[in-house]
Coordinates of N, CA and C in Angstrom, one line a residue:
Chain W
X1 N -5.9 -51.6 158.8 CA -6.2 -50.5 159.7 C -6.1 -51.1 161.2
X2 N -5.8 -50.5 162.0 CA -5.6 -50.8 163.3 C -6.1 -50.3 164.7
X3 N -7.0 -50.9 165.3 CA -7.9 -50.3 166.0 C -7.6 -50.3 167.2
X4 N -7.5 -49.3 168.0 CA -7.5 -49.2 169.6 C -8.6 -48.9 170.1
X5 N -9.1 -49.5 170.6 CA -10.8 -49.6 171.3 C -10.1 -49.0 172.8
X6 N -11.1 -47.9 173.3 CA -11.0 -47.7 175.0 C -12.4 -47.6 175.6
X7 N -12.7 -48.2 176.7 CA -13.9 -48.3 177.0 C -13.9 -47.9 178.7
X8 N -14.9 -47.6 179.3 CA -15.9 -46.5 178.7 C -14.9 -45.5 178.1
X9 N -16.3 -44.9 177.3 CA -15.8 -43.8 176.3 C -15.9 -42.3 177.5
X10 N -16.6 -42.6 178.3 CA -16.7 -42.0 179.4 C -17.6 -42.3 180.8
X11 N -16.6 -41.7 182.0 CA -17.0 -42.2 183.0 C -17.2 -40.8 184.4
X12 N -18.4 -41.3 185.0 CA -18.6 -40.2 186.1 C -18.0 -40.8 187.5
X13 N -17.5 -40.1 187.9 CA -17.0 -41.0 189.7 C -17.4 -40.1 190.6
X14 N -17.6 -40.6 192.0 CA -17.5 -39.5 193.2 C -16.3 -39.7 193.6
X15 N -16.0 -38.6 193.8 CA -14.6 -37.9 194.8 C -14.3 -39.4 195.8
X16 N -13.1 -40.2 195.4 CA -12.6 -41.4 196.5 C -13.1 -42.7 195.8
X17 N -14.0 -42.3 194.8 CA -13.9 -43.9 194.5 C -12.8 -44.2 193.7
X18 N -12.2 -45.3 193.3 CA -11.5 -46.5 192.4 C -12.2 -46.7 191.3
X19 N -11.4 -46.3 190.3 CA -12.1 -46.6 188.8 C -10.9 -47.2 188.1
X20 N -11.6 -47.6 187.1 CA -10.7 -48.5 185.9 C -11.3 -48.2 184.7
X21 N -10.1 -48.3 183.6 CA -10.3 -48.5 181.7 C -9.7 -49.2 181.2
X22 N -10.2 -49.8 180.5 CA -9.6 -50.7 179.3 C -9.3 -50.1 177.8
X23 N -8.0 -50.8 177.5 CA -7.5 -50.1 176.3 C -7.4 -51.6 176.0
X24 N -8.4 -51.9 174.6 CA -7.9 -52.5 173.4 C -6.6 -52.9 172.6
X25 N -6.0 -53.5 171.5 CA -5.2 -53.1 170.8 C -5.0 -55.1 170.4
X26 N -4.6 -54.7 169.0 CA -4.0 -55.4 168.5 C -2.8 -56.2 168.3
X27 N -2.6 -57.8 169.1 CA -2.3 -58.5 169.8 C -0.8 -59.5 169.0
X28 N -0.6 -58.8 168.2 CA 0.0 -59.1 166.9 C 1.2 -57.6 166.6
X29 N 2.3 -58.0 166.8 CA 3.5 -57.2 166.2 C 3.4 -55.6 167.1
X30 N 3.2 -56.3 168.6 CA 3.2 -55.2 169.5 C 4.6 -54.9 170.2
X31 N 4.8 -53.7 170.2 CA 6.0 -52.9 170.4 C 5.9 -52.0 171.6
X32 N 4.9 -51.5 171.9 CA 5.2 -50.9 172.6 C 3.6 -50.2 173.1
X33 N 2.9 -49.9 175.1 CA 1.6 -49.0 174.7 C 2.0 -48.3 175.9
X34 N 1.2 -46.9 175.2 CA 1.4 -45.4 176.0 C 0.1 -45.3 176.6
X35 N -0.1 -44.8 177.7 CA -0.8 -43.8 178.5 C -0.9 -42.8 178.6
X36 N -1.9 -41.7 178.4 CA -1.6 -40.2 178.2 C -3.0 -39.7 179.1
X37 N -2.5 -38.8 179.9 CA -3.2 -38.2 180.7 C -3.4 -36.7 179.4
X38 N -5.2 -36.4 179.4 CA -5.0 -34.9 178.5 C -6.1 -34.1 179.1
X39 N -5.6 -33.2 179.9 CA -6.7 -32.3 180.4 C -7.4 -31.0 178.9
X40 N -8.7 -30.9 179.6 CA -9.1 -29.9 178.7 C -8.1 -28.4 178.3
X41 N -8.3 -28.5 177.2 CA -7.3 -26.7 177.3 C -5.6 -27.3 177.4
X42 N -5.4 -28.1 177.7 CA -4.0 -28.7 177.6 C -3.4 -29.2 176.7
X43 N -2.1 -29.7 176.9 CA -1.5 -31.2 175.5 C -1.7 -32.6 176.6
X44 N -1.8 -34.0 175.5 CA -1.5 -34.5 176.1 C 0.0 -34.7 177.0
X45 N -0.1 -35.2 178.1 CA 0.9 -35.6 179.0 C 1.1 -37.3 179.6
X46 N 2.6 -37.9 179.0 CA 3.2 -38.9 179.1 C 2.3 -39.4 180.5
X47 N 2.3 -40.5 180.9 CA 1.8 -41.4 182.0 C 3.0 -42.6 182.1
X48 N 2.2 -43.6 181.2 CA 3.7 -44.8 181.5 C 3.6 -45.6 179.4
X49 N 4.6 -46.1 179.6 CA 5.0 -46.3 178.6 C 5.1 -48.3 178.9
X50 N 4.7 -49.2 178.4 CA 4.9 -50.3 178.8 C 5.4 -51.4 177.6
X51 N 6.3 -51.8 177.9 CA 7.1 -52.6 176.6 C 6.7 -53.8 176.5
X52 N 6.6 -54.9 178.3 CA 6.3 -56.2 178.1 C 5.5 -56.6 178.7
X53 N 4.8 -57.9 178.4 CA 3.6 -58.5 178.7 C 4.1 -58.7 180.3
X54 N 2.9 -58.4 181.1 CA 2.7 -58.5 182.5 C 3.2 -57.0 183.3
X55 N 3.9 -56.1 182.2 CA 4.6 -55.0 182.9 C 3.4 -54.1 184.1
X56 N 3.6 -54.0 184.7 CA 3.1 -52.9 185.7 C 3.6 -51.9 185.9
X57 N 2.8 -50.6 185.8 CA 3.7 -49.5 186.5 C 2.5 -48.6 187.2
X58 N 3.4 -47.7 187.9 CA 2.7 -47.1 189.3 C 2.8 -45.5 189.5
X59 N 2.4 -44.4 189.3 CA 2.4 -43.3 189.5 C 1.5 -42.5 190.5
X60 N 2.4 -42.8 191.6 CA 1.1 -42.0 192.9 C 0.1 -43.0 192.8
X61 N -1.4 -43.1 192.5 CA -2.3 -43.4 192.7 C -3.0 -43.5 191.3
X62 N -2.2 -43.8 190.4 CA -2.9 -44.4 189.3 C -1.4 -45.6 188.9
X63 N -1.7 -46.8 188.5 CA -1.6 -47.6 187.7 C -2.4 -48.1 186.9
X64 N -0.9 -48.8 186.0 CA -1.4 -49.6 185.0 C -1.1 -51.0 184.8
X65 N -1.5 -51.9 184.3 CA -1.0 -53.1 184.0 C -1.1 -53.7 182.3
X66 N -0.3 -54.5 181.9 CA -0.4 -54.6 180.3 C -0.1 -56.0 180.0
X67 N -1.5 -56.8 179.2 CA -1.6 -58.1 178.7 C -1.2 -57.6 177.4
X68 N 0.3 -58.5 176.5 CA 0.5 -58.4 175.4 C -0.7 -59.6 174.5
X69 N -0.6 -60.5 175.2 CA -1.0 -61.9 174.7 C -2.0 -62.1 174.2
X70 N -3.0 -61.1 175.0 CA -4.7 -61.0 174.7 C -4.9 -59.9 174.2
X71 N -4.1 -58.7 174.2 CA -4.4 -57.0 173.4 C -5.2 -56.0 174.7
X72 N -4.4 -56.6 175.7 CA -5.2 -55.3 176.4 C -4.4 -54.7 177.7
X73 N -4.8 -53.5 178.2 CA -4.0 -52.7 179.2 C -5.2 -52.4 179.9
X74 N -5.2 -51.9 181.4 CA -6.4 -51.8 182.0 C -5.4 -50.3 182.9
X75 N -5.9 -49.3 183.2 CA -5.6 -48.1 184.1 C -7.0 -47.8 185.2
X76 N -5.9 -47.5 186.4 CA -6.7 -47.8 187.6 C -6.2 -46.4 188.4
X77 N -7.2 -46.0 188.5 CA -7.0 -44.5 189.4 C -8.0 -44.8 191.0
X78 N -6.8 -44.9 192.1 CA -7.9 -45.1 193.6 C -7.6 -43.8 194.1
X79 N -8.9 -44.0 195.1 CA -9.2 -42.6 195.3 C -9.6 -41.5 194.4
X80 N -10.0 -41.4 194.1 CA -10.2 -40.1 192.4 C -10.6 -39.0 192.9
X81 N -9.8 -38.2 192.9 CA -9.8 -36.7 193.3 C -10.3 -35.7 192.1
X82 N -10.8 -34.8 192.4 CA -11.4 -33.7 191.3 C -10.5 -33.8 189.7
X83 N -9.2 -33.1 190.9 CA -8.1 -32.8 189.7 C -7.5 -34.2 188.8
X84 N -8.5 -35.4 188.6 CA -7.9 -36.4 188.1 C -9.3 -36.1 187.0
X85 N -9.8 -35.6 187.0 CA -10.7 -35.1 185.8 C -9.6 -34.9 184.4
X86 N -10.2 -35.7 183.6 CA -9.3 -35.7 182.1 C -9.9 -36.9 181.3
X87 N -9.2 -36.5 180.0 CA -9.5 -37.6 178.9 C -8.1 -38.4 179.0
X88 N -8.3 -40.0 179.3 CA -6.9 -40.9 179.4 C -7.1 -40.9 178.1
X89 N -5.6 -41.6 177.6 CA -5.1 -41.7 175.9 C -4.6 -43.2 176.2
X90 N -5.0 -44.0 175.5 CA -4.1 -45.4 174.9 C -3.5 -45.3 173.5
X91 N -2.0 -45.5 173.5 CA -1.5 -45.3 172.3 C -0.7 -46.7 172.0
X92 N -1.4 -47.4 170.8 CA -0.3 -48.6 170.4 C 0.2 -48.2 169.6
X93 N 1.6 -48.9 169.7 CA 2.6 -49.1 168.8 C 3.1 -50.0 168.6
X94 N 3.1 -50.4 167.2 CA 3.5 -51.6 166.3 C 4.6 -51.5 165.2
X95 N 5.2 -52.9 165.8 CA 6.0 -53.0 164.9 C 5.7 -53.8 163.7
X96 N 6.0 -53.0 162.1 CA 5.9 -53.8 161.1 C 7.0 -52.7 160.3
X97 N 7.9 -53.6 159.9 CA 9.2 -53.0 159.2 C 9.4 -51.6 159.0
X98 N 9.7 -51.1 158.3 CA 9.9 -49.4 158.9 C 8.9 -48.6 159.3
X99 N 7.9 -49.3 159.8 CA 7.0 -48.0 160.1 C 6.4 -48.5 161.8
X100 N 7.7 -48.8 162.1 CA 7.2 -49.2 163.0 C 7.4 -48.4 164.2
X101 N 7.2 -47.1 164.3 CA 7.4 -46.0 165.2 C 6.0 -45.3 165.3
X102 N 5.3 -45.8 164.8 CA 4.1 -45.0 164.7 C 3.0 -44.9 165.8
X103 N 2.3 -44.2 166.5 CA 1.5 -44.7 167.7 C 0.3 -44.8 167.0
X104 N -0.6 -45.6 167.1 CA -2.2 -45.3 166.9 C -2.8 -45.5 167.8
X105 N -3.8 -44.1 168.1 CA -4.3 -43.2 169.6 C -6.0 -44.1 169.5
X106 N -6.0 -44.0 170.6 CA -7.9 -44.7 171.3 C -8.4 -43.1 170.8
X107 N -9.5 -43.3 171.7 CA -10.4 -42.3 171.2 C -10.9 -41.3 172.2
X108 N -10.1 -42.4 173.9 CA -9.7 -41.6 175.2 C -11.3 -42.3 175.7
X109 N -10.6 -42.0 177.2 CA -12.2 -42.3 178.2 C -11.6 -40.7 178.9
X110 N -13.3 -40.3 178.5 CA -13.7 -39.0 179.8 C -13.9 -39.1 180.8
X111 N -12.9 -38.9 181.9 CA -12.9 -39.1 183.3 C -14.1 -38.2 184.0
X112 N -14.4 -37.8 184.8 CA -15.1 -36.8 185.3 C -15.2 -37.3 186.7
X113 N -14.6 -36.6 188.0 CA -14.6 -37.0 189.5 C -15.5 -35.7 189.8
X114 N -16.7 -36.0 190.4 CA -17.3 -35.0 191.5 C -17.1 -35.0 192.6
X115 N -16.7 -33.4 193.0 CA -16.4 -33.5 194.4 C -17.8 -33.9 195.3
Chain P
X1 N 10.0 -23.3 181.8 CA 10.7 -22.8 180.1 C 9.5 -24.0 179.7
X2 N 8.9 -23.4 178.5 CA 8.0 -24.9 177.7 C 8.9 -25.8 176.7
X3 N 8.7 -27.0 177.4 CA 9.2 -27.7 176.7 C 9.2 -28.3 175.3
X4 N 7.9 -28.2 174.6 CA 7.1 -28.2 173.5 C 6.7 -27.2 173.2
X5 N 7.0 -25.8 172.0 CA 6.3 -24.9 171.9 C 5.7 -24.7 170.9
X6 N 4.8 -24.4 170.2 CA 4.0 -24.3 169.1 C 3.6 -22.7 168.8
X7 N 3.8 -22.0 167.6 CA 3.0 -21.0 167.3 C 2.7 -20.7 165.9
X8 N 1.7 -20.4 165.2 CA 0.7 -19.8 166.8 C -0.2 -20.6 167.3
X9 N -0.5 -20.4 168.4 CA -2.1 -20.7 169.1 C -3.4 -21.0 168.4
X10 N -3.4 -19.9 167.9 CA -4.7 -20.1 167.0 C -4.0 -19.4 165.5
X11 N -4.7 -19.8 164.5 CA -4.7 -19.2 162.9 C -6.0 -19.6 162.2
X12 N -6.7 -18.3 162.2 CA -7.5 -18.1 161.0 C -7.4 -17.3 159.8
X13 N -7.8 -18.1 158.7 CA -7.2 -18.0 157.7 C -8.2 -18.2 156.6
X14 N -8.2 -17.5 155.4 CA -9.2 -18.2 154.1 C -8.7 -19.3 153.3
X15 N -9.5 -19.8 152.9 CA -9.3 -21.0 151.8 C -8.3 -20.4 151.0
X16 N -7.2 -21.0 150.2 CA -6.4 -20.9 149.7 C -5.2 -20.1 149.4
X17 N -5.1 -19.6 151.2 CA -3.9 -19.1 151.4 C -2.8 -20.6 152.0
X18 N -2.1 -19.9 152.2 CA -0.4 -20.5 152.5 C 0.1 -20.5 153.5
X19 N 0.0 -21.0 154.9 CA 0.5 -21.0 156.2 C 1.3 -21.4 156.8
X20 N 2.2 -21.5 157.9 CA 2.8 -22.5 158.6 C 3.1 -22.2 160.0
X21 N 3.0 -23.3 160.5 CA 2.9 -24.0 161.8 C 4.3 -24.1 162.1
X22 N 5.1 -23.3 163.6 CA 6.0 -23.3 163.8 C 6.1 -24.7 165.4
X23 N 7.0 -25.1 165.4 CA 7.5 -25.8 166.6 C 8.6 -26.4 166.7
X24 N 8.9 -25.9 168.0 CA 10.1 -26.0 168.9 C 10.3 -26.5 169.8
X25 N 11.2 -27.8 170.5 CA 11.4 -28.2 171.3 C 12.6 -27.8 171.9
X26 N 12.9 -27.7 173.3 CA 13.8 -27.5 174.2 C 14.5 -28.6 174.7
X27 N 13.9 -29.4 174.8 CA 14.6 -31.2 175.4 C 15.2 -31.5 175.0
X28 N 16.0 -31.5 174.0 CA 17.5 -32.1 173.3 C 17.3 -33.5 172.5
X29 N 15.8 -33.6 172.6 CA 15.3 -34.8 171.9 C 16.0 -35.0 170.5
X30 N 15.8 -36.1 169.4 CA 16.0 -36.6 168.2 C 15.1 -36.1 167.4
X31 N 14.2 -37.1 167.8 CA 12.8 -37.1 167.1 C 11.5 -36.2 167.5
X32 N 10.7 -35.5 166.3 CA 9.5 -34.4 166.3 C 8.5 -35.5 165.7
X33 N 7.0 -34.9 165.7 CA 6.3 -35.6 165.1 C 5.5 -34.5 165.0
X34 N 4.2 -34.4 163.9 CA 2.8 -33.7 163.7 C 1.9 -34.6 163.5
X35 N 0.8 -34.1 164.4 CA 0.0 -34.8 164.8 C -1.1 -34.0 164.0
X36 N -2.6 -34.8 164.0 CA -3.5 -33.9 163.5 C -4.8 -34.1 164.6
X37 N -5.9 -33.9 165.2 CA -6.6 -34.0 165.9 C -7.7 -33.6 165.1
X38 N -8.5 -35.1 164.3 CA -9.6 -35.0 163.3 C -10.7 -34.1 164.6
X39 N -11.9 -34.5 163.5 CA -13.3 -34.1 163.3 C -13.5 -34.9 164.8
X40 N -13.6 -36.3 165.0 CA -13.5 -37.3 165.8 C -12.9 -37.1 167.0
X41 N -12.1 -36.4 167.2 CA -11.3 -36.1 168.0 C -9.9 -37.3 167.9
X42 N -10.4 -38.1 167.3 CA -8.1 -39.3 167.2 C -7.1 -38.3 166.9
X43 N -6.1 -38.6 167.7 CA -4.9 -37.8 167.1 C -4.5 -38.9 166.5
X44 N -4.0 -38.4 164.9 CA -3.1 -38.9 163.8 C -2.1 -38.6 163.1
X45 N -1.4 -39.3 163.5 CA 0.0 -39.5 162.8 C 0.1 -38.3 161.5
X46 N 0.9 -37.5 161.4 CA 1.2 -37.2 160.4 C 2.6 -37.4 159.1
X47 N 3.5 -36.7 160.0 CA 5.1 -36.8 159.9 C 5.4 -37.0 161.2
X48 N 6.8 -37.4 161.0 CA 7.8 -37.8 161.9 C 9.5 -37.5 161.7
X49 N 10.0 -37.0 162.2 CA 11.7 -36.5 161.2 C 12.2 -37.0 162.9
X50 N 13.3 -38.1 162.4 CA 14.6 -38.1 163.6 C 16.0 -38.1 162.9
X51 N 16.5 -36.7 163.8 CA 18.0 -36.2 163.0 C 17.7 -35.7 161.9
X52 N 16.2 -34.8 161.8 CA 16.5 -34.1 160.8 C 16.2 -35.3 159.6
X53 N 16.1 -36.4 159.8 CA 15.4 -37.6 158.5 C 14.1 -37.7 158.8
X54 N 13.5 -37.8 157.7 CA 11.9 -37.9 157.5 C 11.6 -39.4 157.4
X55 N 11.0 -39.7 158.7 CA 11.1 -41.2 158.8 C 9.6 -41.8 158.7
X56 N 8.6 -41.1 159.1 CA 8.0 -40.9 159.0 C 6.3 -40.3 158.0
X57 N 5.8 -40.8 157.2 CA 4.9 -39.6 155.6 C 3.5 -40.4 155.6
X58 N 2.8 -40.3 156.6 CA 1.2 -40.6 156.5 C 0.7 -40.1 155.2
X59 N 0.0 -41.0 154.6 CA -1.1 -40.5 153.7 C -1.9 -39.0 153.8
X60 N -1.1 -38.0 153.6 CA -1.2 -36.9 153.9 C -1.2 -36.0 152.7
X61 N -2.1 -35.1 152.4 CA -1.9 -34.0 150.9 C -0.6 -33.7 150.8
X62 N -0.1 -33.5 149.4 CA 1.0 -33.0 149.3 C 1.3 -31.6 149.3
X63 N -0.2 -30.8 149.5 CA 0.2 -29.4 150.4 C 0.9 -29.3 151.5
X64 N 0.4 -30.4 152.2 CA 1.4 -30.4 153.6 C 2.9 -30.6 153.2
X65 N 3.8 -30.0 154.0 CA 5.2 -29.7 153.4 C 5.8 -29.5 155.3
X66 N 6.3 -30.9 155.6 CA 7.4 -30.6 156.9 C 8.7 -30.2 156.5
X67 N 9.3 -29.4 157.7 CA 10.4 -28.8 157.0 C 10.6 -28.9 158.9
X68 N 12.5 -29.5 158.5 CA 13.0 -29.4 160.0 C 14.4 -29.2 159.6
X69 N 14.3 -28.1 160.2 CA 15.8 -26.8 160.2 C 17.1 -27.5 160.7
X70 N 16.4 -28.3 161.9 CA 17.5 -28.6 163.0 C 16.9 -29.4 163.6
X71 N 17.4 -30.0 164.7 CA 16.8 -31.3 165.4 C 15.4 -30.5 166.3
X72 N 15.8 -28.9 166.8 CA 14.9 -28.7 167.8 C 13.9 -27.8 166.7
X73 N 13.7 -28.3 165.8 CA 12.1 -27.3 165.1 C 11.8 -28.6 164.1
X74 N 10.5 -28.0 163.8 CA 10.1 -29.4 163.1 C 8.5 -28.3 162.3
X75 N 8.5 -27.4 161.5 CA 8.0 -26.7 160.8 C 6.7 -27.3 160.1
X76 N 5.6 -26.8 159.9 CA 4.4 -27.5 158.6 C 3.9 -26.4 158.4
X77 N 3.9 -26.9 156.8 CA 3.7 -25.6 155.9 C 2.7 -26.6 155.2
X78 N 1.6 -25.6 155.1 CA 0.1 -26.3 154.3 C 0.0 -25.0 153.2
X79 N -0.1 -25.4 151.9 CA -0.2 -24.5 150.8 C -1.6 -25.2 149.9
X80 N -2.3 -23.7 149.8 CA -3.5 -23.6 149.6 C -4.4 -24.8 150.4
X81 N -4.9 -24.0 151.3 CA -5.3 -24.2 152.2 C -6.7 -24.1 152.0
X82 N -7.9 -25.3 152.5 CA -9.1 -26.0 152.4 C -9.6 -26.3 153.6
X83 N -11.2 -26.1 153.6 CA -11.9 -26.0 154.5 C -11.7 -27.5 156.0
X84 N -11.6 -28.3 154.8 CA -11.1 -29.5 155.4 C -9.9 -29.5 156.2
X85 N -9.0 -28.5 156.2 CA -7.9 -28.5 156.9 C -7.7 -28.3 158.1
X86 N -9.3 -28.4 158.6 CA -9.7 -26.9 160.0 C -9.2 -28.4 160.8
X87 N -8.4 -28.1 161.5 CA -8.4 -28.7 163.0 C -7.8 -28.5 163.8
X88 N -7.2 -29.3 165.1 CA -6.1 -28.9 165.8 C -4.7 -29.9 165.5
X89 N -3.6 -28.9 165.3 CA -2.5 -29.7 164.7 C -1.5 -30.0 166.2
X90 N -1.0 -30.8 166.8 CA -0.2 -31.1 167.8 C 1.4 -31.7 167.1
X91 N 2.3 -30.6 167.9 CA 3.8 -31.2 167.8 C 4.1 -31.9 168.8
X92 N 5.2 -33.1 168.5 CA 5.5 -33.6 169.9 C 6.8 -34.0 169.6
X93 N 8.1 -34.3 170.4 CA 9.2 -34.8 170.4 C 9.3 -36.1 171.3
X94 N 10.1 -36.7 171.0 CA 10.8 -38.0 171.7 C 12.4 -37.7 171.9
X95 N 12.7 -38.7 172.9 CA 14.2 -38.7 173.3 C 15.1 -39.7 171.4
X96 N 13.9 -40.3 171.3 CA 14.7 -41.3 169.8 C 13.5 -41.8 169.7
X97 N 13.9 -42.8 168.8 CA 12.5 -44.0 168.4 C 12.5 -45.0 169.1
X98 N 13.1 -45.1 170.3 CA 13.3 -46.3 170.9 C 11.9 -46.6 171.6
X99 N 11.9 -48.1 172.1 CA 10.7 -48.6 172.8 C 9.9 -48.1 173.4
X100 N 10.9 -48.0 174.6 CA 10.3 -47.1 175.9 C 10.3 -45.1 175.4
X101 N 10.2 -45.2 174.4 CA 10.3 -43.0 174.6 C 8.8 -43.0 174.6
X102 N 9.1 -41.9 175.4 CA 7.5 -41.5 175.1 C 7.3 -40.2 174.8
X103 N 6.6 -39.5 174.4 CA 6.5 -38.5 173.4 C 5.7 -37.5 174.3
X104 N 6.1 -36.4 173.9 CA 6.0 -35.2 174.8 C 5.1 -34.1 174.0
X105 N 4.2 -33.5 174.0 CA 3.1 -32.8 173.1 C 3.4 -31.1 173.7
X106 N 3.0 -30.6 172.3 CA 3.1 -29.0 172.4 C 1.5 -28.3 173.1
X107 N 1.2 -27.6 172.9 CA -0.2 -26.9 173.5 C -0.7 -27.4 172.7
X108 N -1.0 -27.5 171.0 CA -1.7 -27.4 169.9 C -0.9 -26.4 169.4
X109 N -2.2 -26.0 167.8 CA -2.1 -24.7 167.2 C -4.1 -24.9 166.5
X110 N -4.3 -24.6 166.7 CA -6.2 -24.3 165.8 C -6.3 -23.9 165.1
X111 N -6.5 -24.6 163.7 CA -6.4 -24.0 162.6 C -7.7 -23.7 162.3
X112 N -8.3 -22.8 161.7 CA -9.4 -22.5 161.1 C -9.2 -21.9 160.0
X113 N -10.2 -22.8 158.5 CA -9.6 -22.1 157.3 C -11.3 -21.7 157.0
X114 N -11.7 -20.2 156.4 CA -13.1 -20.5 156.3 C -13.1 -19.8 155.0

């Protein structure tokens, strides 16, 4: 079984601060980890997709960064505006012989920005 | 135009009828997937079909029955249907199974079997 830990499980911010989460994952026959932004009443929605160790990527005012070596990804939202209110998703993907397309999803951190 | 479409929205239903979950993609993608969204709220893996091959078969009832017509639908049919089945079911497509795809989700569909 394969675990993706995301921590906090949830978090309150005021409107402008800088927050961060940590996604877990299993450090071993890693392929590939997703980010998914999922508002209430919505689907999840793609963020960044990160293949190698040290990758960084940048969308407006949220990044991410991704340690293969140790099992972890960290997402950084500055500034936090209302509308950045949502549940983030960490999805690993592992390779092990054909089944290796499969994502296994965190459990999400609840964002929550007060204006 | 939605790019992931699911219907229906909602379905309530009695125990041990026969249903299905329709979904459609627009994106010219390969690969569909069904998702299930437990008790817990994890979304889990269910099926996966690229090109129409089932590449994909989670430890899943054999009531569940995917059926993909074509590259852009990717169908689930649940026969005799159980209280346990209640959840939210999510479609999603990819461009392929490659590294970098990242997978694109329908609204849901909300099953409720009572």
């Amino acid at each position: 079984i394969l675990n993706v830990e995301q921590s906090p499980q949830s978090l309150h911010v005021q409107e402008g601060d800088s927050t961060n989460f940590t996604c877990s994952f299993p450090s071993s026959n890693f392929y590939a980890l997703h980010w998914y932004r999922w508002e209430t009443a919505k689907s999840p929605e793609a963020l960044f997709v990160m293949t190698l160790n040290g990758d960084e990527k940048k969308k407006g005012r949220i990044s991410a960064t991704l340690n293969t070596k140790e099992g972890y990804s960290y997402l950084y939202i500055k500034g936090s505006q209302p509308e950045d209110s949502a549940t983030y998703l960490c999805a690993f993907r592992f390779h092990s012989g054909g089944s290796n397309y499969k994502l296994t999803f965190g459990k999400g951190t609840l964002l929550t920005v007060n204006p | 135009d939605t790019a992931v479409s699911q219907t229906p929205k909602y379905l309530v239903t009695q125990m041990g009828n026969d249903k299905s979950i329709k979904c459609e993609q627009n994106l010219g993608h390969d690969t569909m997937y069904w998702y299930k969204q437990d008790s817990k709220k994890f979304l889990k893996i269910m099926f996966s079909y690229n090109n129409k091959e089932l590449i994909i078969n989670e430890t899943v009832p054999n009531r569940f029955s995917p059926k993909s017509p074509d590259k852009a639908h990717l169908n689930l049919h649940i026969n005799s249907l159980e209280l346990g089945d209640s959840a939210v079911y999510f479609c999603a497509s990819s461009q392929d199974i490659g590294r970098g795809d990242e997978q694109y989700f329908g609204p849901g569909t909300r099953l409720t079997v009572t």
